[in-house]
Tab-separated table of C-alpha atoms and ligand atoms in Angstrom:
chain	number	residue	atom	x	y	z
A	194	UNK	CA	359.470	178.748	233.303
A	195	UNK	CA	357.734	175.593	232.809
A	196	UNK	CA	353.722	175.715	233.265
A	197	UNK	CA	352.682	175.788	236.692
A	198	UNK	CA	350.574	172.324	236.561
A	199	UNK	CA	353.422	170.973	234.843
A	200	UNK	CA	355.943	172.140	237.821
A	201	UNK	CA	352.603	170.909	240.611
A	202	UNK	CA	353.190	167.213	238.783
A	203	UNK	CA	357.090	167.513	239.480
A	204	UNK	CA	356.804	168.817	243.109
A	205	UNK	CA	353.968	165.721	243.195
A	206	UNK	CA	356.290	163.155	242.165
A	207	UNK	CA	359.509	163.920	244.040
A	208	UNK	CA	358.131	165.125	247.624
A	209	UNK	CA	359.524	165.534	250.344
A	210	UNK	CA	358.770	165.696	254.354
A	211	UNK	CA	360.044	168.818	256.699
A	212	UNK	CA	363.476	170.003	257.021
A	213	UNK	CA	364.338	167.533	253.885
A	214	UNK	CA	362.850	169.818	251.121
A	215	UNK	CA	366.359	169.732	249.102
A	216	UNK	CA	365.369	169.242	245.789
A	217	UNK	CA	361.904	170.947	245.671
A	218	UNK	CA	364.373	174.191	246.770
A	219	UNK	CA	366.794	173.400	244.198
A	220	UNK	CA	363.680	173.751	241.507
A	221	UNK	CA	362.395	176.661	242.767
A	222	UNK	CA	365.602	178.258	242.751
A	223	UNK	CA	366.581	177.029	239.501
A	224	UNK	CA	363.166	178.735	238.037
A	225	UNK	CA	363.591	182.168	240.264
A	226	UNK	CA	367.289	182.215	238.939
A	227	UNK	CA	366.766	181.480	235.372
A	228	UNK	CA	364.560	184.463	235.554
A	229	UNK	CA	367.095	186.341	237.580
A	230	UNK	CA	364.324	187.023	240.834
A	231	UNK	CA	366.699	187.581	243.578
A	232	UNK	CA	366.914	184.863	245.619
A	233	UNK	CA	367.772	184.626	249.503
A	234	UNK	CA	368.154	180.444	250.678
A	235	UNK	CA	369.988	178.256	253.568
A	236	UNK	CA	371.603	179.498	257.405
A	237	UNK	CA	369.985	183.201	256.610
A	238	UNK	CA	366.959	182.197	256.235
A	239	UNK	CA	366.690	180.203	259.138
A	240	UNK	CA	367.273	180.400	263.147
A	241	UNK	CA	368.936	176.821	263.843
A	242	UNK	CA	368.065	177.263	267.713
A	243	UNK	CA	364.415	177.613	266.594
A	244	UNK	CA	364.673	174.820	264.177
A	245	UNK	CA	362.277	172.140	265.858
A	246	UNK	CA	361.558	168.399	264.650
A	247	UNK	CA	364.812	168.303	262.822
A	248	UNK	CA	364.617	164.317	261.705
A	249	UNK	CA	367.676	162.107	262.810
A	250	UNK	CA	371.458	163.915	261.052
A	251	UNK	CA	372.057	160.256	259.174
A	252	UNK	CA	368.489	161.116	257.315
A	253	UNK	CA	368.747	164.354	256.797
A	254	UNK	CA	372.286	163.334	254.907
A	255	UNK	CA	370.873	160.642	253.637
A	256	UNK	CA	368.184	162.877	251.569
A	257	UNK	CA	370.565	165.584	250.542
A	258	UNK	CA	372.544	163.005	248.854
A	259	UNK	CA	369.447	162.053	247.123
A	260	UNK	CA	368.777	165.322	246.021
A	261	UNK	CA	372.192	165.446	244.780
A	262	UNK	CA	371.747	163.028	242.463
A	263	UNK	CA	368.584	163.804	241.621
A	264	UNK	CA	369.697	167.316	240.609
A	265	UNK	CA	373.163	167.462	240.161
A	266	UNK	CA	373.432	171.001	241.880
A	267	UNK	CA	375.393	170.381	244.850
A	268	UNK	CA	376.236	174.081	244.914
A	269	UNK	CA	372.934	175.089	245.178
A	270	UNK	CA	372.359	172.186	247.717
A	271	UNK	CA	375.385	173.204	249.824
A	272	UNK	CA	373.758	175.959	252.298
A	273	UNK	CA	371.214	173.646	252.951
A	274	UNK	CA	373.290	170.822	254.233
A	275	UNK	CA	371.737	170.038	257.458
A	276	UNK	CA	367.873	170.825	257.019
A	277	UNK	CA	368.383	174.955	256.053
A	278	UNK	CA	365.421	174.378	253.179
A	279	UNK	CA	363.171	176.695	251.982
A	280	UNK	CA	363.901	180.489	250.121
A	281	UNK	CA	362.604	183.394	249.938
A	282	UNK	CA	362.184	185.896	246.552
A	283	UNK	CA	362.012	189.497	246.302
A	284	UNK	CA	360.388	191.187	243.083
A	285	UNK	CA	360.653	194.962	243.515
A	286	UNK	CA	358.036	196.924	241.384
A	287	UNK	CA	359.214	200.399	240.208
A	288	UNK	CA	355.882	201.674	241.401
A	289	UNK	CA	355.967	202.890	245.368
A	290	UNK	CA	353.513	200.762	247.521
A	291	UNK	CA	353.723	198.114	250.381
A	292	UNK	CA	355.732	195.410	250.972
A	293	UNK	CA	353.565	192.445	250.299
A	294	UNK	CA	354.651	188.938	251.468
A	295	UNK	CA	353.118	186.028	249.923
A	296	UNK	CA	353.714	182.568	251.828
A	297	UNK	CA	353.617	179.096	250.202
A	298	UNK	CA	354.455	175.714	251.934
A	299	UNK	CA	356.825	173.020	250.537
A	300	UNK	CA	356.821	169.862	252.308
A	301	UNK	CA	354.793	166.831	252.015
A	302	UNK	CA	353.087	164.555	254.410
A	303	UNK	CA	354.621	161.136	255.636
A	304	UNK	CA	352.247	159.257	253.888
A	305	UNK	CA	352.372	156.209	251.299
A	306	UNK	CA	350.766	157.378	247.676
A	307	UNK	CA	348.129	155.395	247.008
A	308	UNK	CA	348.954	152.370	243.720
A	309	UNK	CA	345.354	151.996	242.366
A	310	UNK	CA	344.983	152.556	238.719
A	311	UNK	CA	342.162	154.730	239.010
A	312	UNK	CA	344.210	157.708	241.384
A	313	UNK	CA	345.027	160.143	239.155
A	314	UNK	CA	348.906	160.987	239.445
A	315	UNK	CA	349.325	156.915	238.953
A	316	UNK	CA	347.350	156.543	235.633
A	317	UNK	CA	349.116	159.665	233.984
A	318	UNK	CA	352.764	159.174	235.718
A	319	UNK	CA	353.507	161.702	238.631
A	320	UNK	CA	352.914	159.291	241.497
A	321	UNK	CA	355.584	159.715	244.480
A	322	UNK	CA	358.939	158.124	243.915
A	323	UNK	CA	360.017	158.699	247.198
A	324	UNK	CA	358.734	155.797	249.845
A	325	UNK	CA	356.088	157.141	252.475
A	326	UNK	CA	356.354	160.512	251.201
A	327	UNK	CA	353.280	162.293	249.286
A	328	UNK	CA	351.773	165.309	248.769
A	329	UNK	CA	348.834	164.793	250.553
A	330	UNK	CA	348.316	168.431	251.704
A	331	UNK	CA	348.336	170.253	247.980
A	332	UNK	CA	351.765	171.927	249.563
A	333	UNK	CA	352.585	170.466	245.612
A	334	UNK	CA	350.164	172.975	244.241
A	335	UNK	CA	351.047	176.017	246.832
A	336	UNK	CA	354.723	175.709	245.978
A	337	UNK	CA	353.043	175.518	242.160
A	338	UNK	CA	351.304	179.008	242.860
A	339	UNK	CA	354.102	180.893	244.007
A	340	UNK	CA	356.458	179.893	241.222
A	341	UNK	CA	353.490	180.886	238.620
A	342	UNK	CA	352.973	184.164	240.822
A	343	UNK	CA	356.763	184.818	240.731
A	344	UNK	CA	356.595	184.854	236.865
A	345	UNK	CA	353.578	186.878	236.687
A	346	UNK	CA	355.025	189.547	238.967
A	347	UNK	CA	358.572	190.110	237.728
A	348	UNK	CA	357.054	190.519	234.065
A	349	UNK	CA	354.817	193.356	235.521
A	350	UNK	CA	357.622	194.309	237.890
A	351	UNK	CA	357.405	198.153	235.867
A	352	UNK	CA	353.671	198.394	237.134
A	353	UNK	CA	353.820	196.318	240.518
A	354	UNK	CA	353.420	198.805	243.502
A	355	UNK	CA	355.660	198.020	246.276
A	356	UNK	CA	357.364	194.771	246.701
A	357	UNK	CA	356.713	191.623	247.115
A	358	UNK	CA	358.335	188.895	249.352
A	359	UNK	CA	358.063	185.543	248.277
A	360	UNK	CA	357.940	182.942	251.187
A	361	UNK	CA	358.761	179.324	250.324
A	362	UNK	CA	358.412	177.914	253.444
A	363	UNK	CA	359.984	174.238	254.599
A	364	UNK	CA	358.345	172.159	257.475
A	365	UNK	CA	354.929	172.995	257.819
A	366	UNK	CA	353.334	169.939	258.724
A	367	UNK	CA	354.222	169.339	262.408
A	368	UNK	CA	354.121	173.382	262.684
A	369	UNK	CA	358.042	174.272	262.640
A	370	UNK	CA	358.872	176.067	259.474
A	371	UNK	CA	357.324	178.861	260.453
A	372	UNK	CA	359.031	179.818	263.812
A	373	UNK	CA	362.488	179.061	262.523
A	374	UNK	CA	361.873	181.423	259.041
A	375	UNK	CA	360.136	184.078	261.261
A	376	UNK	CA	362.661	183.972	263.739
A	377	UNK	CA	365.147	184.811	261.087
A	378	UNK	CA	363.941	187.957	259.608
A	379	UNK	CA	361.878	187.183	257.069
A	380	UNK	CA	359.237	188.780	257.703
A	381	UNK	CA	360.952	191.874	258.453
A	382	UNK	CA	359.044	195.327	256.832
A	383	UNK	CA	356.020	193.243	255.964
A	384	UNK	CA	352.757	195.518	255.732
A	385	UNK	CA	350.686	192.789	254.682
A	386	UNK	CA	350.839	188.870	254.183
A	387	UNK	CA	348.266	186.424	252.421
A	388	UNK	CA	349.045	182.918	252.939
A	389	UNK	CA	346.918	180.267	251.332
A	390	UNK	CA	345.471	176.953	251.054
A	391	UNK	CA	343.665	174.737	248.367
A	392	UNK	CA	341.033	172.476	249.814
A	393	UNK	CA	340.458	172.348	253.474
A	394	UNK	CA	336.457	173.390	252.676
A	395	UNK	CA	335.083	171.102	250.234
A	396	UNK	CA	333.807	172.429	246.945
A	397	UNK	CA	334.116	172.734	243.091
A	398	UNK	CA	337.326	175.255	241.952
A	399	UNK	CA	335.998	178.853	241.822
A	400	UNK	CA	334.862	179.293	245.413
A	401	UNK	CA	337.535	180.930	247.600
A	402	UNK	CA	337.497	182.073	251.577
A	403	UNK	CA	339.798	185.133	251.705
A	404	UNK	CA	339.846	184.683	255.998
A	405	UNK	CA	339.973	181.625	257.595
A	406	UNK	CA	339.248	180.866	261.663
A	407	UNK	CA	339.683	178.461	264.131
A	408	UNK	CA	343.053	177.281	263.491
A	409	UNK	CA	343.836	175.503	266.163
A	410	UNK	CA	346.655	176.161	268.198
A	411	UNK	CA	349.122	172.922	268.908
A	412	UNK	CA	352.311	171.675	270.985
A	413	UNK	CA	354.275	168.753	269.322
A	414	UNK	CA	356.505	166.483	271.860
A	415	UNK	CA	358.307	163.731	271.942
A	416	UNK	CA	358.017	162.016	275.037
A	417	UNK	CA	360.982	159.881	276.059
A	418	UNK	CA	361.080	157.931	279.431
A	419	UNK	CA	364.219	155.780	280.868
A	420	UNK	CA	363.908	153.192	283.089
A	421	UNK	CA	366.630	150.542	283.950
A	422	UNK	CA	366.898	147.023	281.962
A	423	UNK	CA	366.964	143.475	283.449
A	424	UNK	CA	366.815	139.755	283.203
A	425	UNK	CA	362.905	139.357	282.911
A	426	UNK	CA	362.936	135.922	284.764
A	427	UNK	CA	365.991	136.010	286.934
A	428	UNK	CA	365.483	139.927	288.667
A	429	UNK	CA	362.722	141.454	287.065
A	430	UNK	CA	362.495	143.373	290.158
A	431	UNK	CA	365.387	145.301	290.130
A	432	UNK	CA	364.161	146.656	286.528
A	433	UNK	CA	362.241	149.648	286.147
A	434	UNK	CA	359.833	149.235	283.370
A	435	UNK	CA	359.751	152.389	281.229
A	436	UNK	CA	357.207	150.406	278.738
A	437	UNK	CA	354.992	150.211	281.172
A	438	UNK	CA	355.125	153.794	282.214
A	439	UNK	CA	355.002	154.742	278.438
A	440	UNK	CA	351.924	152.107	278.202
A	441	UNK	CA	350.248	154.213	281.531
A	442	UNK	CA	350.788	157.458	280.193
A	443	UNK	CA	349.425	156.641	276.533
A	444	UNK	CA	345.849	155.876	277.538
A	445	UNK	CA	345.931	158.486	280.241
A	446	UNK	CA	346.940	160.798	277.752
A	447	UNK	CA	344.316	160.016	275.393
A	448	UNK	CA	341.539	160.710	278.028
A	449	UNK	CA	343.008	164.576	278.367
A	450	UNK	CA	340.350	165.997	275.753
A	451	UNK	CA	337.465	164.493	278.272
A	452	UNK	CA	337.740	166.838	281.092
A	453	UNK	CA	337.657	170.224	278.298
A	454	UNK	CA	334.441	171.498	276.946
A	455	UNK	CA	336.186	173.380	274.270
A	456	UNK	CA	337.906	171.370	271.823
A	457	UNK	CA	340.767	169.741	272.682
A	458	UNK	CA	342.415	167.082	271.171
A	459	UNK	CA	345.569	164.683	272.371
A	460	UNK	CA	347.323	161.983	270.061
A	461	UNK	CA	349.580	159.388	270.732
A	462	UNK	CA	351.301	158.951	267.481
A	463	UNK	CA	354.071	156.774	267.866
A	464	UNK	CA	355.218	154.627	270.768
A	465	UNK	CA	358.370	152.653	270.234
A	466	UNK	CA	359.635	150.629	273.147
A	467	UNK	CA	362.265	147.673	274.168
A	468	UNK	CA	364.770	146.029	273.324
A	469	UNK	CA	364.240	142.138	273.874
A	470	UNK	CA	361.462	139.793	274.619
A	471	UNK	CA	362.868	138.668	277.766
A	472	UNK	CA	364.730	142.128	278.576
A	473	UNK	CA	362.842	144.803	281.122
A	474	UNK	CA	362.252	147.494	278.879
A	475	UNK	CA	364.405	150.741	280.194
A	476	UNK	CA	363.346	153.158	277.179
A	477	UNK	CA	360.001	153.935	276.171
A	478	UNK	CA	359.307	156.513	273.149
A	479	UNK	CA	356.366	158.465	272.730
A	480	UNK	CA	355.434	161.128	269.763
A	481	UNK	CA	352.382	163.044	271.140
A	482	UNK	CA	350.455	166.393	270.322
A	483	UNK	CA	347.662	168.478	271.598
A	484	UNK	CA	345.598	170.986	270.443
A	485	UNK	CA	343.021	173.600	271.391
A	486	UNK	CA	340.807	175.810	270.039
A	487	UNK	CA	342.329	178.590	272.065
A	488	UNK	CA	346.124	179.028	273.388
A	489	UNK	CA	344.677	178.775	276.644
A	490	UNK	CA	342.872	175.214	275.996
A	491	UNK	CA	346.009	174.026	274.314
A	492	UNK	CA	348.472	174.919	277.374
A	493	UNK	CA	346.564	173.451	279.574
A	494	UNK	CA	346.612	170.490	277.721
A	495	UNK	CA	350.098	170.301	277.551
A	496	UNK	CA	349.908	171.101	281.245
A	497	UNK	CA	348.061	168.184	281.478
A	498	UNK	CA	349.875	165.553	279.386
A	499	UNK	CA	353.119	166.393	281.093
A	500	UNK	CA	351.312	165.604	284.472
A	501	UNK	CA	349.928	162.599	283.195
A	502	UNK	CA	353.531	161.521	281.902
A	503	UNK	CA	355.389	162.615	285.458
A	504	UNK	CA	352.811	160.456	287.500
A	505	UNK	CA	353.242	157.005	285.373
A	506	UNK	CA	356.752	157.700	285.063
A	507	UNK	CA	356.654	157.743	289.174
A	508	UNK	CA	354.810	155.093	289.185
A	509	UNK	CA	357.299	152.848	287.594
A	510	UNK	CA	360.147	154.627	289.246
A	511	UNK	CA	361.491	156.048	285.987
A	512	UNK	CA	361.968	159.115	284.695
A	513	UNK	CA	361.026	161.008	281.600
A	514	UNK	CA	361.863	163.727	279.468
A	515	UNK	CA	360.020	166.174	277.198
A	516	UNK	CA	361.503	167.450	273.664
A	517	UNK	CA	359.346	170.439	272.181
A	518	UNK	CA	359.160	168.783	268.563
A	519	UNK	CA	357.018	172.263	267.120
A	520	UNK	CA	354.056	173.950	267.642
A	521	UNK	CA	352.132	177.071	266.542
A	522	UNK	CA	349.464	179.366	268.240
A	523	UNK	CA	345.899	180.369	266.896
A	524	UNK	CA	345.754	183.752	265.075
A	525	UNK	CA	343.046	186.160	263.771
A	526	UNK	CA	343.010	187.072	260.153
A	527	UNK	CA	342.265	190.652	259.495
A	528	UNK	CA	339.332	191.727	258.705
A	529	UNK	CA	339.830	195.020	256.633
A	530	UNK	CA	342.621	193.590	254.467
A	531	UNK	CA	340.059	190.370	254.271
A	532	UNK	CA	337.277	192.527	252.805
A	533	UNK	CA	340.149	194.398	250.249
A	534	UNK	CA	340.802	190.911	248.982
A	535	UNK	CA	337.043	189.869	249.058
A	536	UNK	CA	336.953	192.580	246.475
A	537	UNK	CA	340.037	191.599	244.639
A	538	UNK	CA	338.490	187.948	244.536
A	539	UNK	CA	335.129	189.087	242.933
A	540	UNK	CA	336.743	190.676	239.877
A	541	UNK	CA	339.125	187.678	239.085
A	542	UNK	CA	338.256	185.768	236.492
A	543	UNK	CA	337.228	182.106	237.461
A	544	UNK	CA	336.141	182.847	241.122
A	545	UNK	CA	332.717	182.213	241.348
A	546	UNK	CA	331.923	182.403	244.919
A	547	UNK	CA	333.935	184.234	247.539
A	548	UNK	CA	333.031	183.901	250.932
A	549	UNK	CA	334.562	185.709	254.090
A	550	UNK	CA	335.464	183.806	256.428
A	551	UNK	CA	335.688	179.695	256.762
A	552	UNK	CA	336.361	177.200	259.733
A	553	UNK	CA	340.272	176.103	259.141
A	554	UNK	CA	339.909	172.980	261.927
A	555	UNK	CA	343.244	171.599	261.889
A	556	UNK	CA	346.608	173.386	262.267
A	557	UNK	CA	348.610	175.504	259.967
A	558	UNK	CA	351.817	177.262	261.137
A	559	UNK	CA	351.155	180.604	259.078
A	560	UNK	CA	349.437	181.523	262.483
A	561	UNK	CA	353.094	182.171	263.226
A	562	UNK	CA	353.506	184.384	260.275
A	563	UNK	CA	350.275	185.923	260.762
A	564	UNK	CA	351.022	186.499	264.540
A	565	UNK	CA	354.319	188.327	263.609
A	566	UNK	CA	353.084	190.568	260.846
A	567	UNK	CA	350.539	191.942	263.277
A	568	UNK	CA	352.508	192.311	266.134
A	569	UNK	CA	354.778	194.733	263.834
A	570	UNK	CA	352.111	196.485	262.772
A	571	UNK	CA	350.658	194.923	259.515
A	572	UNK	CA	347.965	192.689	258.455
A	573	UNK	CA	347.832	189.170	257.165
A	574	UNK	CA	344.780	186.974	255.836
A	575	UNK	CA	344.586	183.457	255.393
A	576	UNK	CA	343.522	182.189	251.964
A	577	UNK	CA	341.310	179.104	251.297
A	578	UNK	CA	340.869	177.718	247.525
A	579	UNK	CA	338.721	175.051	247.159
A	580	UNK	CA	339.883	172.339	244.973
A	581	UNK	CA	337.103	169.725	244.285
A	582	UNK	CA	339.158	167.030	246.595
A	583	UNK	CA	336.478	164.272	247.606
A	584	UNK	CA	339.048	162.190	249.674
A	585	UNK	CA	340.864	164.113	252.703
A	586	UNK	CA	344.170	165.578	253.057
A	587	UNK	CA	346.799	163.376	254.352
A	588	UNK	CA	345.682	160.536	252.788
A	589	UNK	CA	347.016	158.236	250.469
A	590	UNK	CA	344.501	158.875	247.834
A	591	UNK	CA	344.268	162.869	248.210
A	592	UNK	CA	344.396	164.527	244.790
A	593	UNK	CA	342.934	168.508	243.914
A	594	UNK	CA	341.425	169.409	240.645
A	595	UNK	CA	344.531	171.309	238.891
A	596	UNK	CA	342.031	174.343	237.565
A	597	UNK	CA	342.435	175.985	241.024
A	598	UNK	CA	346.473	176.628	239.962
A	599	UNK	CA	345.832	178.844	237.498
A	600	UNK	CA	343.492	180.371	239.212
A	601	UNK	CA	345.931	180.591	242.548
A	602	UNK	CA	348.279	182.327	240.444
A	603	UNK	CA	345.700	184.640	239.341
A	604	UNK	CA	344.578	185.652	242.727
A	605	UNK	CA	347.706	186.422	244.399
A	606	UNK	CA	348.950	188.450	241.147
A	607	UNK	CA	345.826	190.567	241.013
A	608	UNK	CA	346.677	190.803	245.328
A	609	UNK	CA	350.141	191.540	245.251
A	610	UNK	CA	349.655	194.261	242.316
A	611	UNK	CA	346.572	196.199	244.333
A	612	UNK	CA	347.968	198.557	246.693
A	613	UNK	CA	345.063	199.255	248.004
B	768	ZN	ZN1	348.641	171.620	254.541
């Protein structure tokens, strides 16, 4: 297999956004299989009715075809036809023990890469080659770790307790991966799952969190309202202006998080509306989220935004519609498997700090994962490496300090391989 950093700088300059993953499963598999991991990808691996967020069919096609030619494997690209992205690996050890799942992220953000001379993947050649795509999250290095921890395991496959489940999962960002792979089995017989991520806290490579809090829990929708088009100057009247209803629920919406005193945010991403200048508008398009610290704070959020959206849509005499886009709920890493792997941490080489527990702040959908695992009986953490970033995630000049690769793969070998 080729080095892990090597593989990060491949991921990095060929990524791509939820659902759309095609080539970055075609490497993975094309690693796992030269090793001969078993290999599970496409409709089994995925519950289409839970399959949120799915972009438009025409660019879904449109980036399989590019990962066609980009690869040349059409019959490894076949099963995923459609958005089915994403596998999952299984390395039994001849040792008995638990069934460990280990859960990486694929996609990238829908960002544009920054072009300066002085961000790193442009002055030594991995910058993004696909438009307003980009790793911006580090999903480049996570997919990076789990091929690294693949190789790792099935070489010490004779003294691995257990087995281990590798999760490569599509679609995070916009929280919909998750539900659909869950949904599907994949998680089935887990007694414990670590999921990780590199950044988030700021801080030089070494210093890990092996539990991570306050995710917040989040409802994507897409918000569509319909009026009726007219002549703007001959019968405006008899239009019903669904960009103005769109306009009225956008700000209203935006003043949700002021009546919470937990946190609560509300975006209006995207608003697309009309047709013509001098056309009455009868379609107004809205991309909106919320989230809360707690479940409760989001839905009642949610509750709130779809009020907000009814009463302008009244007020214009339209109507309007509500398309659940994704989503994910909070979760609680636990504690006892946390404090095994605070443990595990300390004695691997090039951790120097571990601490227990950190803020996460935004959204990830391994609350999902986490969520499931429990509910079945087992335990799941939340792993946080820091990665010396200095500008945020999902932005166009995000880049990690590679050391914390190596040192991914180290971690999660040394955590599948305990059986404690
Ligand atoms: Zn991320």
């Amino acid at each position: 297999m080729k080095d892990p950093i090597e593989l990060r700088r491949e991921f990095h300059r060929y990524p791509e956004s939820g659902w759309t993953e095609f080539r970055t499963t075609v490497r993975i598999l094309e690693e796992l299989q030269a090793l001969g991991i078993p290999v599970r990808w496409g409709r089994q691996i995925h519950d289409p009715a839970r399959m949120l967020g799915l972009p438009e069919p025409q660019v879904l096609e449109a980036c399989w075809q590019r990962a066609a030619e980009e690869t040349g494997r059409e019959d490894l690209l076949a099963p995923m036809r459609g958005g089915f992205t994403g596998c999952v690996a299984e390395i039994r050890g001849a040792l008995p023990g638990p069934l460990t799942v280990l859960r990486v992220d694929i996609d990238c953000c829908e960002v544009a890469e920054s072009t300066t001379p002085d961000h790193r993947p442009v002055r030594e050649g991995f910058a993004s080659l696909h438009p307003n795509c980009m790793h911006a999250c580090g999903h480049d290095a996570h997919t990076a770790i789990g091929l690294g921890t693949a190789v790792r395991l099935w070489e010490r496959r004779a003294e691995l307790p257990g087995t281990v489940r590798l999760i490569f999962q599509s679609a995070e960002e916009g929280l919909r991966g998750a539900a659909s792979m869950t949904a599907a089995g994949v998680l089935e017989g887990a007694d414990r799952l670590f999921g990780l991520h590199v950044g988030i806290l700021p801080g030089p490579v070494g210093r890990v969190a092996v539990s991570a809090r306050g995710f917040l829990s989040s409802t994507k929708l897409d918000v569509v309202f319909r009026g009726r088009s007219a002549h703007a100057g001959i019968c405006p009247q008899e239009g019903r202006n669904a960009l103005a209803a769109g306009a009225k629920a956008a700000l209203g919406l935006l003043a949700i998080p002021e009546g919470f005193s937990e946190v609560c945010r509300v975006n209006v991403g995207t608003f697309r509306a009309g047709t013509g200048r001098n056309v009455i508008p009868d379609r107004a398009h809205l991309s909106i989220e919320t989230r809360g610290e707690t479940a409760r704070v989001n839905a009642e959020a949610e509750a709130a935004a779809r009020e907000v959206c009814r009463a302008a849509a009244e007020e214009y005499g339209c109507t309007v519609e509500f398309f659940p886009m994704g989503g994910a709920g909070g979760a609680v890493c636990d504690e006892a498997l946390a404090r095994r792997a605070a443990q595990t941490a300390k004695e691997t080489s090039g951790v120097t700090e571990v601490l227990f527990e950190v803020p996460f702040g935004g959204g990830e959908d391994v609350t999902t994962m986490i969520s499931a695992v429990q509910a079945r009986g087992g335990e799941a953490t939340e792993l946080v490496l820091c990665a010396g970033h200095t500008v945020p995630h999902h932005n166009g000049a995000f880049e990690i300090d590679e050391a914390v690769i190596p040192l991914g793969v180290e971690l999660l070998t040394r955590l599948a391989m305990e059986s404690r």
